[in-house]
Coordinates of C-alpha atoms in Angstrom, one line a residue:
Chain A
X366 CA 88.6 -43.4 16.2
X367 CA 90.1 -41.2 13.6
X368 CA 87.6 -42.3 11.0
X369 CA 84.7 -41.5 13.4
X370 CA 86.0 -38.0 13.9
X371 CA 86.3 -37.3 10.3
X372 CA 82.8 -38.5 9.7
X373 CA 81.4 -36.1 12.3
X374 CA 83.3 -33.3 10.7
X375 CA 81.9 -34.4 7.4
X376 CA 78.4 -34.2 8.8
X377 CA 79.0 -30.9 10.4
X378 CA 79.9 -29.1 7.2
X379 CA 76.2 -29.6 6.4
X380 CA 75.5 -27.0 9.1
X381 CA 77.1 -24.5 6.8
X382 CA 75.4 -25.8 3.7
X383 CA 71.9 -25.6 5.2
X384 CA 72.6 -22.0 6.3
X385 CA 73.4 -20.9 2.7
X386 CA 69.9 -19.9 1.7
X387 CA 69.2 -17.9 4.8
X388 CA 72.6 -16.2 4.8
X389 CA 72.6 -15.4 1.0
X390 CA 69.0 -14.0 1.1
X391 CA 69.7 -12.1 4.2
X392 CA 72.9 -10.5 2.9
X393 CA 71.3 -9.5 -0.4
X394 CA 67.8 -8.4 0.6
X395 CA 68.2 -7.1 4.2
X396 CA 71.8 -6.4 5.1
X397 CA 72.8 -4.7 1.9
X398 CA 69.8 -2.4 2.0
X399 CA 70.4 -1.6 5.7
X400 CA 74.0 -0.6 5.0
X401 CA 73.1 1.4 2.0
X402 CA 70.3 3.1 3.9
X403 CA 72.9 4.2 6.5
X404 CA 75.3 5.2 3.8
X405 CA 72.7 7.3 2.1
X406 CA 72.0 9.2 5.4
X407 CA 75.4 10.9 5.0
X408 CA 74.7 12.4 1.6
X409 CA 72.7 15.3 0.3
X410 CA 70.6 13.6 -2.4
X411 CA 67.2 14.9 -3.4
X412 CA 65.2 16.3 -6.3
X413 CA 64.2 20.0 -6.5
X414 CA 61.7 20.3 -9.3
X415 CA 63.4 18.6 -12.3
X416 CA 66.9 19.1 -11.0
X417 CA 68.7 16.4 -9.1
X418 CA 70.8 17.7 -6.2
X419 CA 73.7 15.6 -5.1
X420 CA 74.6 13.0 -4.0
X421 CA 77.2 15.1 -2.1
X422 CA 78.8 13.9 1.1
X423 CA 77.7 16.2 3.9
X424 CA 78.5 14.1 7.0
X425 CA 75.9 14.4 9.7
X426 CA 74.1 17.5 8.3
X427 CA 71.0 15.4 7.5
X428 CA 70.8 14.4 11.1
X429 CA 71.3 17.9 12.4
X430 CA 68.6 19.1 10.0
X431 CA 66.1 16.4 10.9
X432 CA 66.7 16.7 14.7
X433 CA 66.4 20.5 14.7
X434 CA 63.3 20.6 12.5
X435 CA 60.0 20.8 14.3
X436 CA 58.6 18.1 12.0
X437 CA 60.3 15.1 13.5
X438 CA 59.1 15.9 17.0
X439 CA 55.6 16.7 15.7
X440 CA 55.3 13.4 13.9
X441 CA 56.9 11.5 16.7
X442 CA 54.3 13.1 19.0
X443 CA 51.5 12.1 16.7
X444 CA 52.7 8.5 16.6
X445 CA 53.0 8.3 20.3
X446 CA 49.6 9.9 21.0
X447 CA 47.8 7.6 18.6
X448 CA 49.7 4.6 20.1
X449 CA 48.7 5.5 23.6
X450 CA 45.1 6.0 22.7
X451 CA 45.0 2.4 21.4
X452 CA 47.3 0.9 24.0
X453 CA 45.7 2.0 27.2
X454 CA 42.3 0.3 26.6
X455 CA 44.3 -2.6 25.0
X456 CA 46.3 -3.4 28.1
X457 CA 43.3 -2.7 30.4
X458 CA 40.8 -5.1 28.7
X459 CA 43.5 -7.7 27.9
X460 CA 44.5 -7.9 31.6
X461 CA 40.8 -8.1 32.6
X462 CA 39.9 -10.8 30.0
X463 CA 43.0 -12.8 30.6
X464 CA 42.4 -12.8 34.4
X465 CA 38.8 -13.9 33.8
X466 CA 39.6 -16.6 31.3
X467 CA 42.2 -18.1 33.6
X468 CA 40.1 -17.8 36.8
X469 CA 38.9 -21.4 37.6
X470 CA 36.2 -20.1 40.1
X471 CA 34.4 -18.1 37.4
X472 CA 34.1 -21.1 35.0
X473 CA 33.2 -18.8 32.0
X474 CA 31.4 -20.6 29.2
X475 CA 32.0 -20.1 25.5
X476 CA 35.7 -19.2 26.0
X477 CA 36.6 -20.7 22.6
X478 CA 34.0 -18.5 20.9
X479 CA 35.1 -15.3 22.6
X480 CA 38.8 -15.9 22.0
X481 CA 38.1 -16.6 18.3
X482 CA 36.1 -13.4 18.0
X483 CA 38.5 -11.1 19.8
X484 CA 41.5 -12.4 17.8
X485 CA 39.8 -12.1 14.4
X486 CA 40.5 -8.4 13.9
X487 CA 44.2 -9.1 14.2
X488 CA 44.2 -11.0 11.0
X489 CA 42.2 -8.5 9.0
X490 CA 44.0 -6.5 6.3
X491 CA 44.8 -3.2 8.1
X492 CA 44.5 -1.2 4.9
X493 CA 41.0 -2.8 4.2
X494 CA 40.0 -2.1 7.8
X495 CA 41.0 1.5 7.5
X496 CA 39.2 1.9 4.2
X497 CA 36.1 0.3 5.9
X498 CA 36.4 2.9 8.8
X499 CA 36.8 5.6 6.3
X500 CA 33.5 4.7 4.6
X501 CA 31.7 3.9 7.8
X502 CA 32.6 7.3 9.4
X503 CA 32.2 9.4 6.3
X504 CA 30.0 12.4 6.7
X505 CA 27.1 10.7 5.0
X506 CA 28.2 7.2 6.1
X507 CA 26.3 4.6 8.2
X508 CA 27.7 5.6 11.6
X509 CA 26.3 9.1 11.3
X510 CA 23.1 7.7 9.9
X511 CA 22.7 5.4 12.9
X512 CA 23.5 8.1 15.4
X513 CA 21.0 10.4 13.8
X514 CA 18.3 7.7 13.8
X515 CA 18.9 7.1 17.5
X516 CA 18.6 10.9 18.0
X517 CA 22.1 11.1 19.6
X518 CA 23.1 13.8 17.2
X519 CA 21.1 16.2 15.1
X520 CA 23.3 16.6 12.1
X521 CA 26.2 14.5 10.7
X522 CA 29.4 14.7 12.7
X523 CA 32.5 15.3 10.6
X524 CA 34.7 12.6 12.1
X525 CA 37.7 13.2 9.7
X526 CA 37.8 17.0 10.2
X527 CA 38.6 17.1 13.9
X528 CA 42.0 16.3 15.3
X529 CA 40.6 14.4 18.3
X530 CA 38.1 12.3 16.5
X531 CA 40.5 11.3 13.7
X532 CA 43.2 10.3 16.2
X533 CA 40.7 8.5 18.4
X534 CA 39.4 6.5 15.3
X535 CA 43.0 5.4 14.6
X536 CA 43.5 4.5 18.2
X537 CA 40.2 2.6 18.2
X538 CA 41.2 0.6 15.2
X539 CA 44.6 -0.3 16.7
X540 CA 42.8 -1.3 19.9
X541 CA 40.3 -3.5 18.2
X542 CA 43.1 -5.1 16.1
X543 CA 45.5 -5.8 18.9
X544 CA 43.7 -6.5 22.2
X545 CA 42.9 -10.1 21.3
X546 CA 46.5 -10.8 20.6
X547 CA 47.6 -9.3 23.9
X548 CA 44.9 -11.2 25.8
X549 CA 46.2 -14.5 24.5
X550 CA 49.8 -13.6 25.3
X551 CA 48.8 -12.5 28.9
X552 CA 46.7 -15.7 29.3
X553 CA 49.7 -17.8 28.6
X554 CA 51.7 -15.9 31.2
X555 CA 48.9 -16.2 33.8
X556 CA 48.5 -20.0 33.2
X557 CA 52.3 -20.3 33.9
X558 CA 51.8 -19.0 37.4
X559 CA 52.0 -21.6 40.2
X560 CA 48.4 -22.5 41.1
X561 CA 49.4 -23.3 44.7
X562 CA 50.0 -19.6 45.2
X563 CA 46.4 -18.8 44.5
X564 CA 45.2 -21.7 46.7
X565 CA 47.3 -20.4 49.6
X566 CA 46.0 -16.9 49.1
X567 CA 42.4 -18.1 49.0
X568 CA 42.9 -20.1 52.2
X569 CA 44.2 -16.8 53.8
X570 CA 40.9 -15.2 52.7
X571 CA 42.2 -12.9 50.0
X572 CA 39.7 -11.4 47.7
X573 CA 40.0 -11.8 43.9
X574 CA 41.0 -8.2 43.6
X575 CA 43.8 -8.6 46.2
X576 CA 44.9 -11.8 44.4
X577 CA 45.1 -10.0 41.1
X578 CA 47.1 -7.0 42.4
X579 CA 49.3 -8.9 44.9
X580 CA 50.1 -12.1 43.0
X581 CA 49.1 -12.0 39.4
X582 CA 50.4 -8.6 38.4
X583 CA 53.9 -8.8 40.1
X584 CA 54.5 -12.3 38.7
X585 CA 53.3 -11.1 35.3
X586 CA 55.8 -8.2 35.2
X587 CA 58.2 -9.8 32.6
X588 CA 55.4 -10.5 30.1
X589 CA 53.9 -7.1 30.7
X590 CA 57.2 -5.5 29.9
X591 CA 57.5 -7.7 26.8
X592 CA 53.9 -6.7 25.7
X593 CA 54.5 -3.0 26.4
X594 CA 57.8 -2.8 24.5
X595 CA 56.9 -5.0 21.5
X596 CA 53.6 -3.0 21.2
X597 CA 55.7 0.2 21.4
X598 CA 57.9 -1.1 18.6
X599 CA 54.8 -1.9 16.6
X600 CA 53.4 1.5 17.4
X601 CA 56.5 3.2 16.0
X602 CA 55.9 1.3 12.7
X603 CA 52.3 2.6 12.5
X604 CA 51.5 3.2 8.9
X605 CA 48.7 1.3 7.1
X606 CA 45.8 2.6 9.2
X607 CA 46.5 6.4 9.2
X608 CA 47.9 6.2 5.6
X609 CA 44.7 4.7 4.2
X610 CA 42.3 6.5 6.5
X611 CA 43.7 9.9 5.5
X612 CA 44.9 9.0 2.0
X613 CA 48.5 9.7 3.1
X614 CA 47.9 13.3 4.1
X615 CA 47.8 12.9 7.8
X616 CA 44.9 15.3 7.9
X617 CA 43.5 17.3 9.7
X618 CA 46.5 19.5 9.6
X619 CA 49.0 16.7 9.7
X620 CA 47.9 15.7 13.2
X621 CA 47.7 12.0 12.3
X622 CA 50.9 11.8 10.2
X623 CA 53.0 9.0 11.7
X624 CA 56.8 8.7 11.5
X625 CA 56.7 5.9 8.9
X626 CA 54.2 8.0 6.8
X627 CA 56.8 10.8 6.8
X628 CA 59.5 8.3 5.8
X629 CA 57.2 7.0 3.1
X630 CA 56.8 10.6 1.8
X631 CA 60.6 11.0 1.6
X632 CA 60.9 7.7 -0.3
X633 CA 58.2 8.7 -2.8
X634 CA 59.8 12.1 -3.4
X635 CA 63.2 10.4 -3.6
X636 CA 64.7 12.6 -0.9
X637 CA 67.2 9.8 0.0
X638 CA 69.4 11.8 2.3
X639 CA 66.7 12.8 4.7
X640 CA 64.9 9.5 4.3
X641 CA 68.1 7.7 5.2
X642 CA 68.7 9.8 8.3
X643 CA 65.1 9.2 9.5
X644 CA 65.5 5.5 8.9
X645 CA 68.7 5.3 10.9
X646 CA 67.0 7.2 13.8
X647 CA 64.1 4.8 13.8
X648 CA 66.5 1.9 13.6
X649 CA 68.4 3.1 16.7
X650 CA 65.2 3.6 18.7
X651 CA 64.0 0.2 17.8
X652 CA 67.4 -1.4 18.6
X653 CA 67.4 0.2 22.1
X654 CA 63.8 -1.0 22.8
X655 CA 64.7 -4.5 21.5
X656 CA 67.7 -4.7 23.8
X657 CA 65.4 -3.9 26.8
X658 CA 63.0 -6.7 25.7
X659 CA 66.0 -9.1 25.3
X660 CA 67.3 -8.2 28.8
X661 CA 64.0 -9.0 30.3
X662 CA 63.5 -12.3 28.5
X663 CA 67.0 -13.3 29.7
X664 CA 66.2 -12.4 33.2
X665 CA 63.0 -14.5 33.0
X666 CA 64.8 -17.5 31.6
X667 CA 67.6 -17.6 34.1
Chain B
X944 CA 31.3 -20.0 58.0
X945 CA 28.1 -20.6 55.9
X946 CA 27.6 -16.9 55.8
X947 CA 31.1 -16.4 54.3
X948 CA 30.5 -19.1 51.8
X949 CA 27.2 -17.6 50.7
X950 CA 28.7 -14.2 50.3
X951 CA 31.5 -15.8 48.2
X952 CA 29.1 -17.5 45.8
X953 CA 27.1 -14.3 45.5
X954 CA 30.3 -12.4 44.6
X955 CA 31.2 -15.1 42.0
X956 CA 27.8 -14.6 40.4
X957 CA 28.2 -10.9 40.3
X958 CA 31.7 -11.2 38.8
X959 CA 30.5 -13.7 36.3
X960 CA 27.7 -11.4 35.2
X961 CA 30.1 -8.5 34.8
X962 CA 32.5 -10.7 32.9
X963 CA 29.8 -11.8 30.4
X964 CA 28.6 -8.2 30.0
X965 CA 32.1 -7.0 29.1
X966 CA 32.7 -9.9 26.8
X967 CA 29.5 -9.3 24.9
X968 CA 30.4 -5.6 24.6
X969 CA 33.8 -6.5 23.2
X970 CA 32.4 -9.1 20.9
X971 CA 30.0 -6.4 19.5
X972 CA 32.9 -4.0 19.2
X973 CA 34.9 -6.5 17.2
X974 CA 32.1 -7.6 14.9
X975 CA 29.8 -4.6 14.3
X976 CA 32.1 -3.2 11.6
X977 CA 32.0 -6.4 9.7
X978 CA 28.2 -6.7 10.1
X979 CA 27.7 -3.2 8.6
X980 CA 30.2 -4.1 5.9
X981 CA 28.3 -7.2 4.9
X982 CA 24.9 -5.4 5.0
X983 CA 26.2 -2.5 2.9
X984 CA 27.8 -4.8 0.4
X985 CA 24.3 -6.1 -0.5
X986 CA 22.8 -2.6 -1.0
X987 CA 22.9 -0.5 -4.2
X988 CA 24.4 3.0 -4.3
X989 CA 21.0 4.7 -4.2
X990 CA 19.9 2.6 -1.2
X991 CA 23.2 3.4 0.6
X992 CA 22.8 7.1 0.1
X993 CA 19.4 6.9 1.9
X994 CA 21.1 5.9 5.2
X995 CA 21.7 2.8 7.1
X996 CA 19.2 -0.1 7.6
X997 CA 20.1 -3.2 9.5
X998 CA 18.4 -5.5 7.0
X999 CA 20.4 -6.8 3.9
X1000 CA 19.2 -5.9 0.4
X1001 CA 19.5 -7.9 -2.8
X1002 CA 22.3 -6.2 -4.8
X1003 CA 25.3 -8.2 -3.7
X1004 CA 25.7 -10.0 -7.1
X1005 CA 25.0 -6.8 -9.0
X1006 CA 27.7 -4.8 -7.0
X1007 CA 30.1 -7.6 -7.6
X1008 CA 29.5 -7.7 -11.3
X1009 CA 29.9 -3.9 -11.4
X1010 CA 33.2 -4.1 -9.6
X1011 CA 34.5 -6.7 -12.0
X1012 CA 33.6 -4.5 -15.0
X1013 CA 35.0 -1.4 -13.4
X1014 CA 38.5 0.1 -13.6
X1015 CA 40.2 -1.8 -10.8
X1016 CA 42.0 -5.0 -11.9
X1017 CA 40.4 -7.0 -9.1
X1018 CA 41.0 -10.5 -10.4
X1019 CA 44.6 -9.7 -11.4
X1020 CA 45.0 -8.3 -7.8
X1021 CA 43.6 -11.5 -6.3
X1022 CA 45.9 -13.6 -8.4
X1023 CA 49.0 -11.5 -7.5
X1024 CA 48.1 -11.6 -3.8
X1025 CA 47.7 -15.3 -3.9
X1026 CA 51.0 -15.8 -5.8
X1027 CA 52.9 -13.6 -3.3
X1028 CA 51.3 -14.9 -0.1
X1029 CA 51.4 -18.5 -1.3
X1030 CA 55.0 -18.5 -2.3
X1031 CA 55.9 -16.6 0.9
X1032 CA 54.2 -19.3 3.0
X1033 CA 56.0 -22.1 1.3
X1034 CA 59.5 -20.6 1.0
X1035 CA 59.4 -19.0 4.4
X1036 CA 58.4 -22.2 6.3
X1037 CA 60.6 -24.6 4.3
X1038 CA 63.8 -22.5 4.5
X1039 CA 63.2 -21.4 8.1
X1040 CA 62.9 -25.1 9.0
X1041 CA 66.2 -25.7 7.1
X1042 CA 67.9 -22.9 8.9
X1043 CA 66.6 -24.1 12.3
X1044 CA 67.8 -27.6 11.4
X1045 CA 71.3 -26.3 10.6
X1046 CA 71.6 -24.7 14.0
X1047 CA 69.8 -27.5 15.9
X1048 CA 71.5 -30.6 14.5
X1049 CA 75.1 -29.7 13.7
X1050 CA 78.1 -28.5 15.6
X1051 CA 80.2 -26.0 13.8
X1052 CA 82.5 -23.1 14.6
X1053 CA 80.1 -20.3 13.7
X1054 CA 77.0 -22.0 15.2
X1055 CA 76.7 -19.8 18.3
X1056 CA 77.6 -16.6 16.3
X1057 CA 74.9 -17.4 13.7
X1058 CA 72.2 -18.1 16.3
X1059 CA 73.0 -14.8 18.2
X1060 CA 73.1 -12.9 14.9
X1061 CA 69.7 -14.1 13.8
X1062 CA 68.2 -13.3 17.2
X1063 CA 69.8 -9.8 17.1
X1064 CA 68.4 -8.9 13.7
X1065 CA 64.9 -10.3 14.6
X1066 CA 63.5 -6.9 15.6
X1067 CA 64.8 -4.8 12.7
X1068 CA 61.7 -3.4 11.0
X1069 CA 61.5 -3.7 7.2
X1070 CA 60.6 0.0 7.0
X1071 CA 64.0 1.1 8.1
X1072 CA 65.8 -0.8 5.3
X1073 CA 63.1 0.1 2.7
X1074 CA 65.2 3.0 1.2
X1075 CA 68.2 0.7 0.4
X1076 CA 65.8 -2.0 -0.7
X1077 CA 64.1 0.1 -3.4
X1078 CA 67.5 1.4 -4.6
X1079 CA 68.8 -2.1 -4.9
X1080 CA 65.7 -3.4 -6.6
X1081 CA 65.9 -0.5 -9.1
X1082 CA 69.5 -1.5 -9.8
X1083 CA 68.5 -5.1 -10.2
X1084 CA 65.7 -4.1 -12.5
X1085 CA 63.2 -5.8 -10.2
X1086 CA 60.8 -2.9 -9.8
X1087 CA 57.2 -3.8 -10.8
X1088 CA 58.1 -7.4 -10.3
X1089 CA 56.7 -9.8 -7.6
X1090 CA 60.1 -11.4 -6.8
X1091 CA 61.2 -8.6 -4.3
X1092 CA 58.1 -9.5 -2.3
X1093 CA 58.7 -13.3 -2.5
X1094 CA 62.4 -14.0 -2.2
X1095 CA 63.2 -12.1 1.1
X1096 CA 60.8 -14.4 2.9
X1097 CA 63.5 -17.1 2.8
X1098 CA 65.3 -15.3 5.5
X1099 CA 62.7 -14.8 8.3
X1100 CA 64.3 -14.6 11.7
X1101 CA 60.9 -14.8 13.6
X1102 CA 59.8 -18.0 11.8
X1103 CA 63.3 -19.4 12.3
X1104 CA 63.1 -18.9 16.0
X1105 CA 59.7 -20.6 16.3
X1106 CA 60.9 -23.5 14.2
X1107 CA 64.0 -23.8 16.4
X1108 CA 61.9 -23.9 19.6
X1109 CA 59.6 -26.5 18.2
X1110 CA 62.4 -28.6 16.9
X1111 CA 64.0 -28.8 20.3
X1112 CA 60.8 -30.5 21.6
X1113 CA 60.1 -32.9 18.7
X1114 CA 63.3 -33.9 17.1
X1115 CA 65.6 -36.2 19.0
X1116 CA 69.2 -36.5 17.6
X1117 CA 68.9 -40.3 17.9
X1118 CA 66.4 -40.2 15.0
X1119 CA 68.9 -38.4 12.8
X1120 CA 71.6 -40.8 13.8
X1121 CA 69.4 -43.8 12.9
X1122 CA 68.8 -42.3 9.4
X1123 CA 72.5 -41.8 9.0
X1124 CA 73.1 -45.5 9.9
X1125 CA 70.6 -46.4 7.2
X1126 CA 72.8 -44.5 4.8
X1127 CA 70.5 -41.6 4.1
X1128 CA 72.2 -38.5 2.9
X1129 CA 71.9 -35.3 5.0
X1130 CA 69.6 -33.5 2.5
X1131 CA 67.4 -36.5 2.2
X1132 CA 67.2 -37.0 5.9
X1133 CA 66.1 -33.4 6.2
X1134 CA 63.3 -33.7 3.6
X1135 CA 62.1 -37.2 4.5
X1136 CA 62.4 -37.2 8.3
X1137 CA 62.7 -33.6 9.6
X1138 CA 60.1 -31.8 7.5
X1139 CA 57.3 -34.3 8.1
X1140 CA 58.0 -34.2 11.9
X1141 CA 57.8 -30.4 11.8
X1142 CA 54.4 -30.4 10.0
X1143 CA 52.3 -28.9 12.8
X1144 CA 54.8 -26.0 13.3
X1145 CA 55.0 -25.6 9.5
X1146 CA 51.2 -25.4 9.2
X1147 CA 50.9 -22.7 11.9
X1148 CA 53.7 -20.6 10.5
X1149 CA 52.5 -21.1 7.0
X1150 CA 49.1 -19.5 8.0
X1151 CA 50.8 -16.6 9.8
X1152 CA 53.2 -16.0 6.9
X1153 CA 50.4 -16.2 4.4
X1154 CA 48.2 -13.7 6.3
X1155 CA 51.1 -11.3 7.0
X1156 CA 52.0 -11.3 3.3
X1157 CA 48.3 -11.1 2.2
X1158 CA 47.8 -8.0 4.3
X1159 CA 51.2 -6.3 3.6
X1160 CA 50.9 -2.8 2.2
X1161 CA 54.1 -0.8 2.9
X1162 CA 56.7 -2.6 0.7
X1163 CA 54.4 -3.6 -2.1
X1164 CA 53.3 0.0 -2.5
X1165 CA 56.9 1.0 -3.0
X1166 CA 57.7 -1.7 -5.5
X1167 CA 54.5 -2.2 -7.6
X1168 CA 53.3 0.6 -9.7
X1169 CA 51.9 -1.1 -12.8
X1170 CA 48.4 -2.5 -12.8
X1171 CA 49.4 -6.0 -13.9
X1172 CA 51.5 -6.6 -10.7
X1173 CA 49.4 -4.8 -8.1
X1174 CA 48.2 -6.7 -5.0
X1175 CA 44.9 -6.2 -3.2
X1176 CA 46.1 -3.8 -0.5
X1177 CA 47.4 -1.5 -3.2
X1178 CA 44.0 -1.6 -5.0
X1179 CA 42.4 -0.7 -1.7
X1180 CA 44.7 2.3 -1.4
X1181 CA 43.9 3.2 -5.0
X1182 CA 40.2 3.1 -4.2
X1183 CA 40.8 5.4 -1.2
X1184 CA 42.7 7.9 -3.4
X1185 CA 40.0 7.8 -6.1
X1186 CA 37.4 10.5 -6.2
X1187 CA 35.2 8.4 -4.0
X1188 CA 32.3 10.8 -3.9
X1189 CA 31.6 9.8 -7.5
X1190 CA 32.3 6.2 -6.8
X1191 CA 29.6 3.6 -6.5
X1192 CA 29.7 2.9 -2.7
X1193 CA 28.2 -0.6 -3.2
X1194 CA 31.3 -1.5 -5.2
X1195 CA 33.6 -0.1 -2.5
X1196 CA 32.0 -2.3 0.2
X1197 CA 32.1 -5.4 -2.0
X1198 CA 35.8 -4.7 -2.7
X1199 CA 36.6 -4.4 1.0
X1200 CA 34.6 -7.6 1.7
X1201 CA 36.4 -9.4 -1.1
X1202 CA 39.9 -8.5 0.2
X1203 CA 39.3 -9.7 3.8
X1204 CA 37.0 -12.7 3.1
X1205 CA 39.6 -15.3 2.2
X1206 CA 41.5 -14.7 5.4
X1207 CA 38.3 -14.8 7.5
X1208 CA 37.2 -18.1 5.9
X1209 CA 40.5 -19.7 6.6
X1210 CA 40.5 -18.4 10.1
X1211 CA 37.0 -19.8 10.9
X1212 CA 38.2 -23.2 9.9
X1213 CA 41.6 -23.1 11.6
X1214 CA 41.0 -20.7 14.5
X1215 CA 42.0 -23.4 17.1
X1216 CA 45.5 -23.8 15.6
X1217 CA 45.9 -20.1 14.9
X1218 CA 45.0 -18.9 18.4
X1219 CA 47.2 -21.6 19.8
X1220 CA 50.0 -20.6 17.6
X1221 CA 50.1 -17.0 18.9
X1222 CA 51.6 -17.8 22.2
X1223 CA 53.9 -20.5 21.0
X1224 CA 56.0 -18.1 19.0
X1225 CA 56.4 -14.9 21.1
X1226 CA 56.5 -15.8 24.7
X1227 CA 57.3 -19.3 25.5
X1228 CA 57.7 -20.4 29.1

């Protein structure tokens, strides 16, 4: 008996041994940087011309400065607007497609093909996709050329010079890249719904619209919340597309400058105090959103 | 009754027609960009400046040769991207399986704490730790080195979570007990029995890790500044920053095509597994 116990203990020490690579790498490459990012946020530390200022401990002054400056709110607003432009059609078409794909009475053909096509943009390099849009929507690019040939416009439209069209292009790219992913997630959720509910509704003479709004949507709520919040977290991290499309400027007039693009600017100019404070703020927002997701997944599992 | 049934069939027909129309529209919306890209990659700069035609031309090879002889280190970029994405796929899946195995197969005091900890840190975006990361890499003299883009993949909470879920469904403890009875060491058991059983999950996650790393732009752009270490997304950004009006547009299109083609080809062969893998990770019923 004693021997058996010691053997079990001997095995179980391997639990720790197998965790060593993860823990070591995590501590060095993720936890240390996180702690030092937070540490940096309490110091004045930047370059002014050739002169290095700091690091001097200044407590929460970086936070006060960042929160009271109009810039943070402006770039947070940009990020949210561009996220919403992409997210509204994304959730609309994903719900529609997922409902159609999982509806047995429709018997849609070629589902494999359609799913393959709509998921494809999700795997495309975002920076290459943005570069592609930049060339396609250039003043003398193919899109203007096509629109002129179709007599829809008389002279080239300057897509990148108007706030609305630039933001809409970024939203369009995000939509094209993500609606396939969301469709597949929602389909999994819809297939998890008890079929007998649908059968009962049909016997009662419910139309497919009624079934969608009275049965599918309410039962889908946890997955919808999951999709909404993970997409919002992804939206906060928006970087590659606007960065490449506008060459990092966020033009026109910084209307497409996202929060991570702003962080990236601080990192490049080695303004570590402000960069740190901005990182910590983004970290807190993401943490709060993640906790909401976690709460909902728990609720669903129990 | 017949009347009701007829109306119902008619409504199914209408709904099916609407569904196909929307699907065709979305298919076009997904593919048209790539269609224009492929067409334009075959056209010369002077043809491109005359406006768009839907028919391909004959300059694909010429554009490609011009790109190779240009200023962008394209092949070096391809090699670097392959090294980083390949190592990421291997290290991330192997060590995530190992971490999952540690939590799945053993009972130890910190087990619950470690599991909760890994779940808790899952959502921390790399961007918010980037500042500390580049400072640390500067201190470790790892700037302009590919290692900072490779090693961190060993600790990947999302892949760990997927592996843990999969392991619960395919790995009975009795199998491990049997291996122990036969006198196999724990490390050997892991490599000979656990890893082969996990192959389907490893394959799916290897693809996702490879693609994620292949497309990654934010961190590499902060670490890699010298031409010999740059990966493809950084070359794309460089192309964007160049005075593109003077640039041969044929080359630009070929470069974009070249950066996305490997992933598209892999996807066309493995799309079944990739599309299936999307749901298994995030939301599992």
